CSV table of C-alpha atoms in Angstrom, one decimal:
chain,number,residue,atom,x,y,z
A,708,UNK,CA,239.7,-14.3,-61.3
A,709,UNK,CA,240.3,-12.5,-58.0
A,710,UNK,CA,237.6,-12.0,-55.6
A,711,UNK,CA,237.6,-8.9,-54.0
A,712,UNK,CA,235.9,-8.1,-50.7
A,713,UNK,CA,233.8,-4.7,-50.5
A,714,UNK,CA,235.6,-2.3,-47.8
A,715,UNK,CA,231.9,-0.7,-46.7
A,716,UNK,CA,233.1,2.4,-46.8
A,717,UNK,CA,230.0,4.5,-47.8
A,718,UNK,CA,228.4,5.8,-50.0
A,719,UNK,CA,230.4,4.0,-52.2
A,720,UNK,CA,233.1,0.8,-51.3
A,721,UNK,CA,236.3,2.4,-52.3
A,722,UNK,CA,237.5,-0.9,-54.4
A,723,UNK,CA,234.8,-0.8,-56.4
A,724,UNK,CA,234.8,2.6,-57.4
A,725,UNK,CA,238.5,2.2,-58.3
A,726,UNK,CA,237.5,-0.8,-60.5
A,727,UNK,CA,234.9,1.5,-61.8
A,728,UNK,CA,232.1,-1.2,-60.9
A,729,UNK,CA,228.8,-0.6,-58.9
A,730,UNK,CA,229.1,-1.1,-55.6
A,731,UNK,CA,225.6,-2.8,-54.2
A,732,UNK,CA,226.3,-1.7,-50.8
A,733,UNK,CA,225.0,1.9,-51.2
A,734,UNK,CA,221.5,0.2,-52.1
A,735,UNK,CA,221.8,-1.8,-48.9
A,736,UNK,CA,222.4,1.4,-46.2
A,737,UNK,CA,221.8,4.4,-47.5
A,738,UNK,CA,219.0,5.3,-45.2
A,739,UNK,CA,215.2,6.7,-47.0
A,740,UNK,CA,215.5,6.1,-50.6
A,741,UNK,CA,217.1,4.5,-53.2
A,742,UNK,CA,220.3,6.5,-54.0
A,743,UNK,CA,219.9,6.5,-57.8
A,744,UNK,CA,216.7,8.4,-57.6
A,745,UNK,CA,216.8,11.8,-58.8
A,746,UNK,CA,215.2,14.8,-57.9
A,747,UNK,CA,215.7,17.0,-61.1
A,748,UNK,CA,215.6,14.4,-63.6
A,749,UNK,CA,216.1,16.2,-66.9
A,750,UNK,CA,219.2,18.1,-65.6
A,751,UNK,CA,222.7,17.7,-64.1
A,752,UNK,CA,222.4,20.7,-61.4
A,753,UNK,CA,219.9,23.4,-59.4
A,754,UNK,CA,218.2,25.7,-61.6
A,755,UNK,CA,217.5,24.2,-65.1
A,756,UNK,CA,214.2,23.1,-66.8
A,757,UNK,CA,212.6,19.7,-65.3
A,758,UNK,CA,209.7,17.9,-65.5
A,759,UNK,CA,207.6,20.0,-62.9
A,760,UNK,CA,208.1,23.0,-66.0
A,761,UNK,CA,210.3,25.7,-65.8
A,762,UNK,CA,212.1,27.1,-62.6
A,763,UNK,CA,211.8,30.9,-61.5
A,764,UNK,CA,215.7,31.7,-61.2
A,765,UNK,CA,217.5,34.5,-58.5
A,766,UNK,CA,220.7,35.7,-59.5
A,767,UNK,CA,223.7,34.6,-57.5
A,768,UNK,CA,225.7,37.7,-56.3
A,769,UNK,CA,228.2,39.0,-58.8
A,770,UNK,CA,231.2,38.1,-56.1
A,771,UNK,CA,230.0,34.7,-56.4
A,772,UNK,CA,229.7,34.7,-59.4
A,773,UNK,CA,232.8,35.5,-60.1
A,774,UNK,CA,234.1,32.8,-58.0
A,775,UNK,CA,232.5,30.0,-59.8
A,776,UNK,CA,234.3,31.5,-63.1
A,777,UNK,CA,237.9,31.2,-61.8
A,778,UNK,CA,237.2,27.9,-60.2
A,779,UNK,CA,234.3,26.3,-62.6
A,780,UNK,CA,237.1,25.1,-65.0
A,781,UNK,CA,238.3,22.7,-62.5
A,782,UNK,CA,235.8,20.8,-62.0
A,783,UNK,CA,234.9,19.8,-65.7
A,784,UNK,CA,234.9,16.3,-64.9
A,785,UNK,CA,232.5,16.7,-61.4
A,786,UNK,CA,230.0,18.4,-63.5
A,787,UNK,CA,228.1,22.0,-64.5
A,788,UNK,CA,224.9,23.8,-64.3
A,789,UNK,CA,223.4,23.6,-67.2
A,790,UNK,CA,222.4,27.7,-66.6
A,791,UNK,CA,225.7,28.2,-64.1
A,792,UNK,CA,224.4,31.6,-63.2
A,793,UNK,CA,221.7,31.0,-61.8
A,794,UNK,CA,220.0,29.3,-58.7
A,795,UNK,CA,216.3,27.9,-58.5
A,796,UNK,CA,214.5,30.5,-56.4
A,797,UNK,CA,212.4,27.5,-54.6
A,798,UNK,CA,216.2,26.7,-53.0
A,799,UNK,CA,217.2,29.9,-51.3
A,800,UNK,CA,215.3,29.2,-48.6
A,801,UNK,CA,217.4,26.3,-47.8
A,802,UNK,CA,220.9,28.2,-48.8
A,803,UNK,CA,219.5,30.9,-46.6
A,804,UNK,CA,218.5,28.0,-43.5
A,805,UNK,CA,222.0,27.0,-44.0
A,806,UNK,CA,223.9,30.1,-44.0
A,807,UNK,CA,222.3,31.6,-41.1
A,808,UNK,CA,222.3,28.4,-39.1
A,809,UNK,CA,222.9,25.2,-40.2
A,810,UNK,CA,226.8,25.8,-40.6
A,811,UNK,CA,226.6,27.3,-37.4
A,812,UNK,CA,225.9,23.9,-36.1
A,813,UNK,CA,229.1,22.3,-37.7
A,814,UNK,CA,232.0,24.0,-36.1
A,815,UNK,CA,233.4,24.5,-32.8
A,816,UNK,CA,235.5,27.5,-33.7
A,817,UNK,CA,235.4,30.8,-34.9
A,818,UNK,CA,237.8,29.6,-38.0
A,819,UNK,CA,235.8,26.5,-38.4
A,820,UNK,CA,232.7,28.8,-39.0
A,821,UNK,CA,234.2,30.8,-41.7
A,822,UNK,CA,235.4,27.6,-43.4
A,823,UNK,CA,231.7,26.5,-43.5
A,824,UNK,CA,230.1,29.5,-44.5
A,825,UNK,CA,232.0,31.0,-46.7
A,826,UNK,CA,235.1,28.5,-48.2
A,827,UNK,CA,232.7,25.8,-48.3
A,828,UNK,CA,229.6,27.8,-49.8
A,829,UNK,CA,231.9,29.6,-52.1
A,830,UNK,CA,233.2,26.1,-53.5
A,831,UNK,CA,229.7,25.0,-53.7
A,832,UNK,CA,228.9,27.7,-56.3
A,833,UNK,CA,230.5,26.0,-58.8
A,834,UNK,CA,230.2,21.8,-57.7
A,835,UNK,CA,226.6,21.1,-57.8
A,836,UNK,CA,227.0,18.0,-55.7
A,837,UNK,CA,228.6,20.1,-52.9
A,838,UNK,CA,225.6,22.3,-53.0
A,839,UNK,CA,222.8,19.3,-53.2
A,840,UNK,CA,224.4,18.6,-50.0
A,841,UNK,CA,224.3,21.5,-48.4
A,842,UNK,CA,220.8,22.1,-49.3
A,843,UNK,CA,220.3,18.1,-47.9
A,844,UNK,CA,221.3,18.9,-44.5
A,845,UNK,CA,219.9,22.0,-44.1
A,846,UNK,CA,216.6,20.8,-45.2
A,847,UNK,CA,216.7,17.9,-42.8
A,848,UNK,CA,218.1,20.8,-40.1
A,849,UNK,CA,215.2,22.4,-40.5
A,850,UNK,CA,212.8,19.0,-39.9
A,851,UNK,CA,214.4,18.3,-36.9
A,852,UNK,CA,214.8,21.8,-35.2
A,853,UNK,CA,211.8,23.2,-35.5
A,854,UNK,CA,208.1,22.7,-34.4
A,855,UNK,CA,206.3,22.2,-38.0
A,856,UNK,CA,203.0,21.3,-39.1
A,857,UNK,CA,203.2,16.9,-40.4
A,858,UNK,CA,203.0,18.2,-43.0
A,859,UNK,CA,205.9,20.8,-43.4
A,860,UNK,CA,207.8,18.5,-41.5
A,861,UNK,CA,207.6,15.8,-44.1
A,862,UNK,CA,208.2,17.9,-47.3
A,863,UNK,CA,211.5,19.2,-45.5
A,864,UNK,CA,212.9,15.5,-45.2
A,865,UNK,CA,211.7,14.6,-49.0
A,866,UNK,CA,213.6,17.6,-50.0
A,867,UNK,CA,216.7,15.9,-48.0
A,868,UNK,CA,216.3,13.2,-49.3
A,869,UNK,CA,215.8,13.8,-53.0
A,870,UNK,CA,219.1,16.3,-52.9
A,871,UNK,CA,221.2,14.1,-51.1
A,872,UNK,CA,220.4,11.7,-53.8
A,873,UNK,CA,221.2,14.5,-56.5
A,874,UNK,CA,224.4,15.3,-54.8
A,875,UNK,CA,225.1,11.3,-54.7
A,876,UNK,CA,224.5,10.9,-57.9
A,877,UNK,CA,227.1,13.8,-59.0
A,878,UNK,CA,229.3,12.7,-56.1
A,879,UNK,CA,230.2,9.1,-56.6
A,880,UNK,CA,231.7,9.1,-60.2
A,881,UNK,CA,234.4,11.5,-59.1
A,882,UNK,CA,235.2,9.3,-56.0
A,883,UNK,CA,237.6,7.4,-58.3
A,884,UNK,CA,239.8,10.5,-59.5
A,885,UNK,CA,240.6,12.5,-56.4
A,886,UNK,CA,243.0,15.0,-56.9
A,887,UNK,CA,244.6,18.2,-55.3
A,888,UNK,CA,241.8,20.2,-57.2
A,889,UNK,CA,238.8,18.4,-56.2
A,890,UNK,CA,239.6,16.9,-53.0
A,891,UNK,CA,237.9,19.7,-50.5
A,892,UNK,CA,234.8,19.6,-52.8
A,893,UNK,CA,234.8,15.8,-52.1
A,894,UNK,CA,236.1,16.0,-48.4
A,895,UNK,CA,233.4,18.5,-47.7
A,896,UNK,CA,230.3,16.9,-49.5
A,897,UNK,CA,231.1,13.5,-47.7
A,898,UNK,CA,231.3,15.2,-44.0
A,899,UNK,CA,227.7,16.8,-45.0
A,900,UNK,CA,226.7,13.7,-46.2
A,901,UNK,CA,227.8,11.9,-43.0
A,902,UNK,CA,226.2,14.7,-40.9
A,903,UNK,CA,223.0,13.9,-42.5
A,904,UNK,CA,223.3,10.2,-42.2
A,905,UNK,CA,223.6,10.4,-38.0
A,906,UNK,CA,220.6,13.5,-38.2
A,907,UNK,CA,218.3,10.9,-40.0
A,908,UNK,CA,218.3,8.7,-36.7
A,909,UNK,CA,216.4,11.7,-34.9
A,910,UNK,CA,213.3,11.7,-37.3
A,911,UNK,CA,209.6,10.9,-36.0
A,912,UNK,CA,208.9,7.5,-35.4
A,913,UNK,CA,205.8,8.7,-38.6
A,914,UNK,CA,208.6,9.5,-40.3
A,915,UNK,CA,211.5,6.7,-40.2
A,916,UNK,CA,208.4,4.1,-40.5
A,917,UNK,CA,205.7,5.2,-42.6
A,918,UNK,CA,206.0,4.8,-46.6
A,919,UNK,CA,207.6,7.3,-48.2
A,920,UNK,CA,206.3,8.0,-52.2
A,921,UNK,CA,209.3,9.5,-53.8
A,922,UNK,CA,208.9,11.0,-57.5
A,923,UNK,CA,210.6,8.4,-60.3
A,924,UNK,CA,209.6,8.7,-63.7
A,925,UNK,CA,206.2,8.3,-63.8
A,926,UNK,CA,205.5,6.1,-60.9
A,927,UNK,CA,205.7,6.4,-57.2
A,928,UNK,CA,207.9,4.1,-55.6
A,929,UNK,CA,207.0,3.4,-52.0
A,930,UNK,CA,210.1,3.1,-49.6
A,931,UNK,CA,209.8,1.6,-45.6
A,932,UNK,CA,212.3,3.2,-43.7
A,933,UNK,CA,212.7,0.3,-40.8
A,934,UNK,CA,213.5,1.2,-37.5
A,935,UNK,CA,216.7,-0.2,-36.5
A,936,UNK,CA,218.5,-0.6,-32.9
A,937,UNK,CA,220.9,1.9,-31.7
A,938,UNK,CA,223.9,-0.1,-32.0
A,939,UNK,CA,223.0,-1.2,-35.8
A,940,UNK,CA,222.1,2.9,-36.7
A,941,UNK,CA,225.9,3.2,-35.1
A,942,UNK,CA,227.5,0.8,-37.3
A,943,UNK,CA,225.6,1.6,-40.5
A,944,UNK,CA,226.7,5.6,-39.5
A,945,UNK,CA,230.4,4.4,-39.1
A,946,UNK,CA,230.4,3.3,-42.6
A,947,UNK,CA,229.5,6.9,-43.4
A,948,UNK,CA,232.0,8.7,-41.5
A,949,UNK,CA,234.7,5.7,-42.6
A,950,UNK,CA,234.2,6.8,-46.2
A,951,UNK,CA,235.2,10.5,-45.0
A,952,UNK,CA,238.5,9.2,-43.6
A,953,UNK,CA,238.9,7.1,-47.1
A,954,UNK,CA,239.0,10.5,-48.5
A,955,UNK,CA,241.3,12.2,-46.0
A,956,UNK,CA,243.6,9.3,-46.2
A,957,UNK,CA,244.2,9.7,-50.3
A,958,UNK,CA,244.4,13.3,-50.2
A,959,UNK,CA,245.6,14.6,-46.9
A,960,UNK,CA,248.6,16.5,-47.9
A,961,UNK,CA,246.3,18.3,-50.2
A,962,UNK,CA,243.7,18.9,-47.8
A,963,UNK,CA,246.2,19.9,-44.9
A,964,UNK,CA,247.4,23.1,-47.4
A,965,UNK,CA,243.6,24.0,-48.4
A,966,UNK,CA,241.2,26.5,-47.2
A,967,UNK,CA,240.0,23.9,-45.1
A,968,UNK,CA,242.7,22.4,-43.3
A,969,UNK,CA,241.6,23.7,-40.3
A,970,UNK,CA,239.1,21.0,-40.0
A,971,UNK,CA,242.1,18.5,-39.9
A,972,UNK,CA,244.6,20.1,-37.4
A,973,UNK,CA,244.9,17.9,-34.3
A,974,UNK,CA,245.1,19.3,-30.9
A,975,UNK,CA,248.6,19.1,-28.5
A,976,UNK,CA,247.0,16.3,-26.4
A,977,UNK,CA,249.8,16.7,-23.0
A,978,UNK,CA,248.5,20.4,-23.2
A,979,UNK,CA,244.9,19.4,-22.5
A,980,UNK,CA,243.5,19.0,-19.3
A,981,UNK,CA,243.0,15.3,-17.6
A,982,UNK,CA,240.3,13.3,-18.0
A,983,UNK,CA,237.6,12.5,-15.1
A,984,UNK,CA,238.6,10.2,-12.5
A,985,UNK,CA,235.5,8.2,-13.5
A,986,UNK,CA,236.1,8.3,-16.8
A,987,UNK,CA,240.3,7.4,-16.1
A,988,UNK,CA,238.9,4.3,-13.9
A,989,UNK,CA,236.7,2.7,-17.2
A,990,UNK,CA,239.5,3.2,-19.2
A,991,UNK,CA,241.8,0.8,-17.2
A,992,UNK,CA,238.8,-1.5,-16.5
A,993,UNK,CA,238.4,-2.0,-20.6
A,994,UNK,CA,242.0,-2.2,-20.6
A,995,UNK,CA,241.9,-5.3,-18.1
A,996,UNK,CA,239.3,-7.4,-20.2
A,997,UNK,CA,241.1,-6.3,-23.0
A,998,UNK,CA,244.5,-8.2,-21.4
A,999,UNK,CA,241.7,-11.8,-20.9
A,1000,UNK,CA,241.9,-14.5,-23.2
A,1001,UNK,CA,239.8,-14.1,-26.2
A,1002,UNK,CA,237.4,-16.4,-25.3
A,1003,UNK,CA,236.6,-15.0,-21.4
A,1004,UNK,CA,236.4,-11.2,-23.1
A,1005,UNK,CA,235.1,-11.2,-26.5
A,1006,UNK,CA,234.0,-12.5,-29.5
A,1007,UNK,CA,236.9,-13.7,-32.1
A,1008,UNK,CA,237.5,-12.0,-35.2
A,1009,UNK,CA,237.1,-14.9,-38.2
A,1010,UNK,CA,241.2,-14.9,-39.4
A,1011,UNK,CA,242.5,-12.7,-36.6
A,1012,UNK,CA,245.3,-14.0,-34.1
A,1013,UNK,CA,244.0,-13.3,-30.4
A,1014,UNK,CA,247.5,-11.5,-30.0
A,1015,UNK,CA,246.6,-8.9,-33.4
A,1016,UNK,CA,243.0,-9.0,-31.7
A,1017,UNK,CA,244.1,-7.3,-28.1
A,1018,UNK,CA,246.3,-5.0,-29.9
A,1019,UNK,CA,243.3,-3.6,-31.8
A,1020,UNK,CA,241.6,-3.3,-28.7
A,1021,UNK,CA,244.5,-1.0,-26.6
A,1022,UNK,CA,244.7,0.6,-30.0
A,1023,UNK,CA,240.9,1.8,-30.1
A,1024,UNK,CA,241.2,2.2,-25.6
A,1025,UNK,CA,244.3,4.5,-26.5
A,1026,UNK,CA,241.9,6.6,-29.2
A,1027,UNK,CA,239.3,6.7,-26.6
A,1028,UNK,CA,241.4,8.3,-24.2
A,1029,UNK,CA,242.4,11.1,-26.6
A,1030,UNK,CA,238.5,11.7,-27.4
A,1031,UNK,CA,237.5,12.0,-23.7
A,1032,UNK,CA,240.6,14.8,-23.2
A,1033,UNK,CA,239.0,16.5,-26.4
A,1034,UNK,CA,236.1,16.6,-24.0
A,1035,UNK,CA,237.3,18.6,-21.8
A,1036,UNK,CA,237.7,22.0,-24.3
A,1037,UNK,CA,235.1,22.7,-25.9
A,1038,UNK,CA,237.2,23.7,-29.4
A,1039,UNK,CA,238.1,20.3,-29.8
A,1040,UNK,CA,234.8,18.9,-29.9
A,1041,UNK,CA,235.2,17.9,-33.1
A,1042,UNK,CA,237.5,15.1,-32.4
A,1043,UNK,CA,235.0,12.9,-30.9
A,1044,UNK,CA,234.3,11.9,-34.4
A,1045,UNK,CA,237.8,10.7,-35.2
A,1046,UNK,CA,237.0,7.5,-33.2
A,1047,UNK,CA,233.8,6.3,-35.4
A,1048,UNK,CA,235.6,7.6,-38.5
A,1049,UNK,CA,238.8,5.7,-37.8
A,1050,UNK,CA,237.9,2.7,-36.7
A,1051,UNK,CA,238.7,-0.6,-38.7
A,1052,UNK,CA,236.6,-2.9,-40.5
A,1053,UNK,CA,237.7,-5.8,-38.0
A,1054,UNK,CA,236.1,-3.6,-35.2
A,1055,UNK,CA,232.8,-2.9,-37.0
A,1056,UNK,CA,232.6,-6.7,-37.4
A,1057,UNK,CA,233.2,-7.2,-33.8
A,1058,UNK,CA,229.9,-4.3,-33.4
A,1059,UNK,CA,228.1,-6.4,-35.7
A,1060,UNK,CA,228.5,-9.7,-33.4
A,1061,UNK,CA,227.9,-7.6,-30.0
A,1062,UNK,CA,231.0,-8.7,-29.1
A,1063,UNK,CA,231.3,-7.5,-25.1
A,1064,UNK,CA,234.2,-5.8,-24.7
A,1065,UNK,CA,232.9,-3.7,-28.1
A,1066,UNK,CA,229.8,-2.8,-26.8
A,1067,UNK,CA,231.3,-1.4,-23.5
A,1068,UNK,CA,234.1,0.8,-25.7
A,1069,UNK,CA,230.7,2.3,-27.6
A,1070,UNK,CA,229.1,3.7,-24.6
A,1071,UNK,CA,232.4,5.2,-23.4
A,1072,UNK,CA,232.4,6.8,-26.5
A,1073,UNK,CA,228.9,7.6,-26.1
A,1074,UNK,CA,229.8,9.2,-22.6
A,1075,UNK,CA,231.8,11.4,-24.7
A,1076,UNK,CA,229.8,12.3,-27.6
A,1077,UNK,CA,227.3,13.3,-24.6
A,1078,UNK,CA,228.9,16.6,-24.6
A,1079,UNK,CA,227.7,17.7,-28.2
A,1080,UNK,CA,223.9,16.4,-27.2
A,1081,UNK,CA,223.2,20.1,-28.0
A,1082,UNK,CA,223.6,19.7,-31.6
A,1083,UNK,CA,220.4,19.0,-33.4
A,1084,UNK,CA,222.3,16.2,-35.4
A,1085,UNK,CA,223.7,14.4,-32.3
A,1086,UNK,CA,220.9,14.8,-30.2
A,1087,UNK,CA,219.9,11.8,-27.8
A,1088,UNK,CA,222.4,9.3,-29.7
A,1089,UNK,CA,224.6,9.3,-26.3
A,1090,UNK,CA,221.4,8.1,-24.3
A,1091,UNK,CA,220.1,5.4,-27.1
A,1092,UNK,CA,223.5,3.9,-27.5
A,1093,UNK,CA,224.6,3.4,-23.8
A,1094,UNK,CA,221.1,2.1,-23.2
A,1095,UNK,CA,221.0,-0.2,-25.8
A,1096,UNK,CA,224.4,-1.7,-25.0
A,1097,UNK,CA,223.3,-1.9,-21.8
A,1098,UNK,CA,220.6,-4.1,-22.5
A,1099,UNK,CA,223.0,-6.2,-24.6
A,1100,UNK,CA,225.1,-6.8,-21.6
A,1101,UNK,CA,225.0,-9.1,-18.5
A,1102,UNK,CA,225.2,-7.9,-15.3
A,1103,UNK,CA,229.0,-8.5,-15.1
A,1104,UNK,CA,229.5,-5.2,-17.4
A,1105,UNK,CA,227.7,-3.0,-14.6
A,1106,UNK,CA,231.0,-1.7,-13.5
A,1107,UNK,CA,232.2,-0.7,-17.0
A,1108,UNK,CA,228.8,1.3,-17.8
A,1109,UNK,CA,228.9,3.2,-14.5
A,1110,UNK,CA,230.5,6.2,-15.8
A,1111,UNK,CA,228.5,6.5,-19.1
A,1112,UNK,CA,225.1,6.2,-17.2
A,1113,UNK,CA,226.7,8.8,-14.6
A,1114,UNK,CA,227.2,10.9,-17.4
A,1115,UNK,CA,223.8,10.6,-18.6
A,1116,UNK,CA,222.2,11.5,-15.5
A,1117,UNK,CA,220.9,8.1,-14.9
């Protein structure tokens, strides 16, 4: 038999959803809850009977409606409201939250917001796991963004949680047949779902420790949400936004041609402007440590030459240097999250090991990904990361953290 090694792309390893078996490693990172909880237990979307009784209903706008009908059809195999018309009135409010801000959040560009609020919505019409998810994050936007009572505060992430699971649920059994028909559904749901994943690191200390009851069946099933380091959040959020780029990957050419290929155009890097002299001068001191031998730089990768080993470091130095010249326009922001979401499993096994010359590439990137601090979902990750790697590193480093900590103010 062959043994097959789990690629930790999340939420699901890609092999094993080919090979149509679980894959355990959802159960392992998925932050909150277990992910096979469900919110709406008797029913396969928003709006049906459940256990709580029957749902008050709103209509959805005859345009919309309309949309799900010439669309609907595609998406047999994804799944259907069991009353497709309708939405559950107790979830407007979050379609509203999201609508009016929450996609507001996502983009950088005029285009980018149209994609968002009205491509992306439209599609969500008609894929319930799509709309779970955008009803998960703009829950979760609202928890973290605004100054609620506990307890408000707490029933906004339990309604995260429980649709993020829904959508989950929905999401994973179409991961295995991707196709030019279903690919922005899944594109879309998985950058929401990534989103959400680096948002979660920003809740209360109450709330990311204290026991969390969660509805299932007819018990309550007590979860511990463990607060983690900075570094380990980063790597358990890179397997997140690695399963977006598992998606991308398979269905690029699809996606490029779709109504949101915007998200995936890349910008004319010799067009934008240079880089910080600071930031210029860390980029050939990693480059240096990367040119050591193995054992004066870094950690060895188990099964990795030292001369495949260097190359993936200039490789992941070169991506950095494209990320910090996105920095520089704002439009581009977005491309600060090509380097988590690209980078390879060896890497995230160097992370793992605080491997030196690892570390010090995070809080470079973390320099950069200082410059969307203003996004409730990003907030303070640039300071938590380039502290903790700091405090991972000897005193030897101090040169290569100078420019994050400039950066930061510190």
């Amino acid at each position: 038999m062959v043994a097959y090694s789990c690629d930790e792309t999340v939420p699901a390893c890609r092999r094993c959803v080919q090979r149509n078996e679980t894959c355990s490693l959802a159960e392992n990172t998925l932050p909150f809850v277990d992910p096979g909880v469900s919110f709406y237990e008797s029913t396969t979307g928003l709006g049906s009977e459940n256990k709580f009784g029957h749902l008050t209903h709103a209509t959805i706008p005859p345009r919309a409606t309309q949309q799900r009908q010439n669309s609907v059809s595609s998406f047999t195999a994804i799944g259907s409201y069991e009353d497709a018309d309708t939405i559950a009135t107790r979830d407007l409010e979050w379609i509203q939250q999201y609508l009016t801000e929450t996609c507001q959040t996502l983009c950088f560009t005029p285009e980018a917001l149209r994609t968002w609020r009205e491509d992306v919505f439209q599609l969500a019409i008609s894929v319930p796991f799509l709309l779970h998810g955008i009803i998960a994050l703009a829950a979760m936007h609202k928890a973290l963004n605004m100054p609620l009572p506990a307890a408000a505060r707490q029933h906004c992430v339990l309604t995260a949680v429980r649709h993020r699971n829904k959508g989950l649920e929905l999401f994973i059994p179409v991961l295995n047949n991707a196709n030019s028909t279903n690919c922005v559904a899944l594109c879309s749901f998985n950058i929401l779902f990534s989103t959400l994943a680096f948002a979660s690191q920003n809740l209360p200390e109450d709330l990311r420790e204290a026991t969390v009851s969660v509805a299932h069946g007819h018990e309550r099933m007590p979860t511990v949400v463990k607060a983690r380091s900075a570094i380990g959040s980063f790597v358990e959020v890179i397997s997140f936004w690695r399963g977006t780029d598992a998606i991308i990957s398979e269905t690029y050419e699809w996606l490029q041609t779709s109504k949101i290929g915007n998200l995936f155009r890349l910008p004319d890097f010799d067009k934008l402007p240079d880089i910080p002299d600071g930031a210029a001068k860390t980029l050939d001191l990693l480059r240096q440590r990367a040119e050591l031998p193995l054992e004066l730089a870094s950690y060895e990768v188990s099964g990795s030459s030292e001369r495949a080993q260097k190359r993936m470091y200039m490789l992941e130095i070169q991506r950095l240097y494209k990320v910090c010249k996105c920095t520089q326009t704002h439009i581009w922001g977005a491309y600060i999250l090509a380097w988590p979401t690209n980078v390879t499993t060896d890497f995230v096994e160097l992370l793992r090991s605080r491997d030196n010359l690892s570390l010090a590439m995070v809080a470079f990137w973390a320099s950069c990904f200082h410059t969307l601090n203003d996004r409730w979902w990003a907030k303070n990750w640039s300071s938590r990361l380039i502290e903790d790697v700091t405090s991972c590193l000897s005193t030897e480093w101090d040169e290569l953290l100078q420019w994050p900590r400039t950066v930061l103010g510190a």
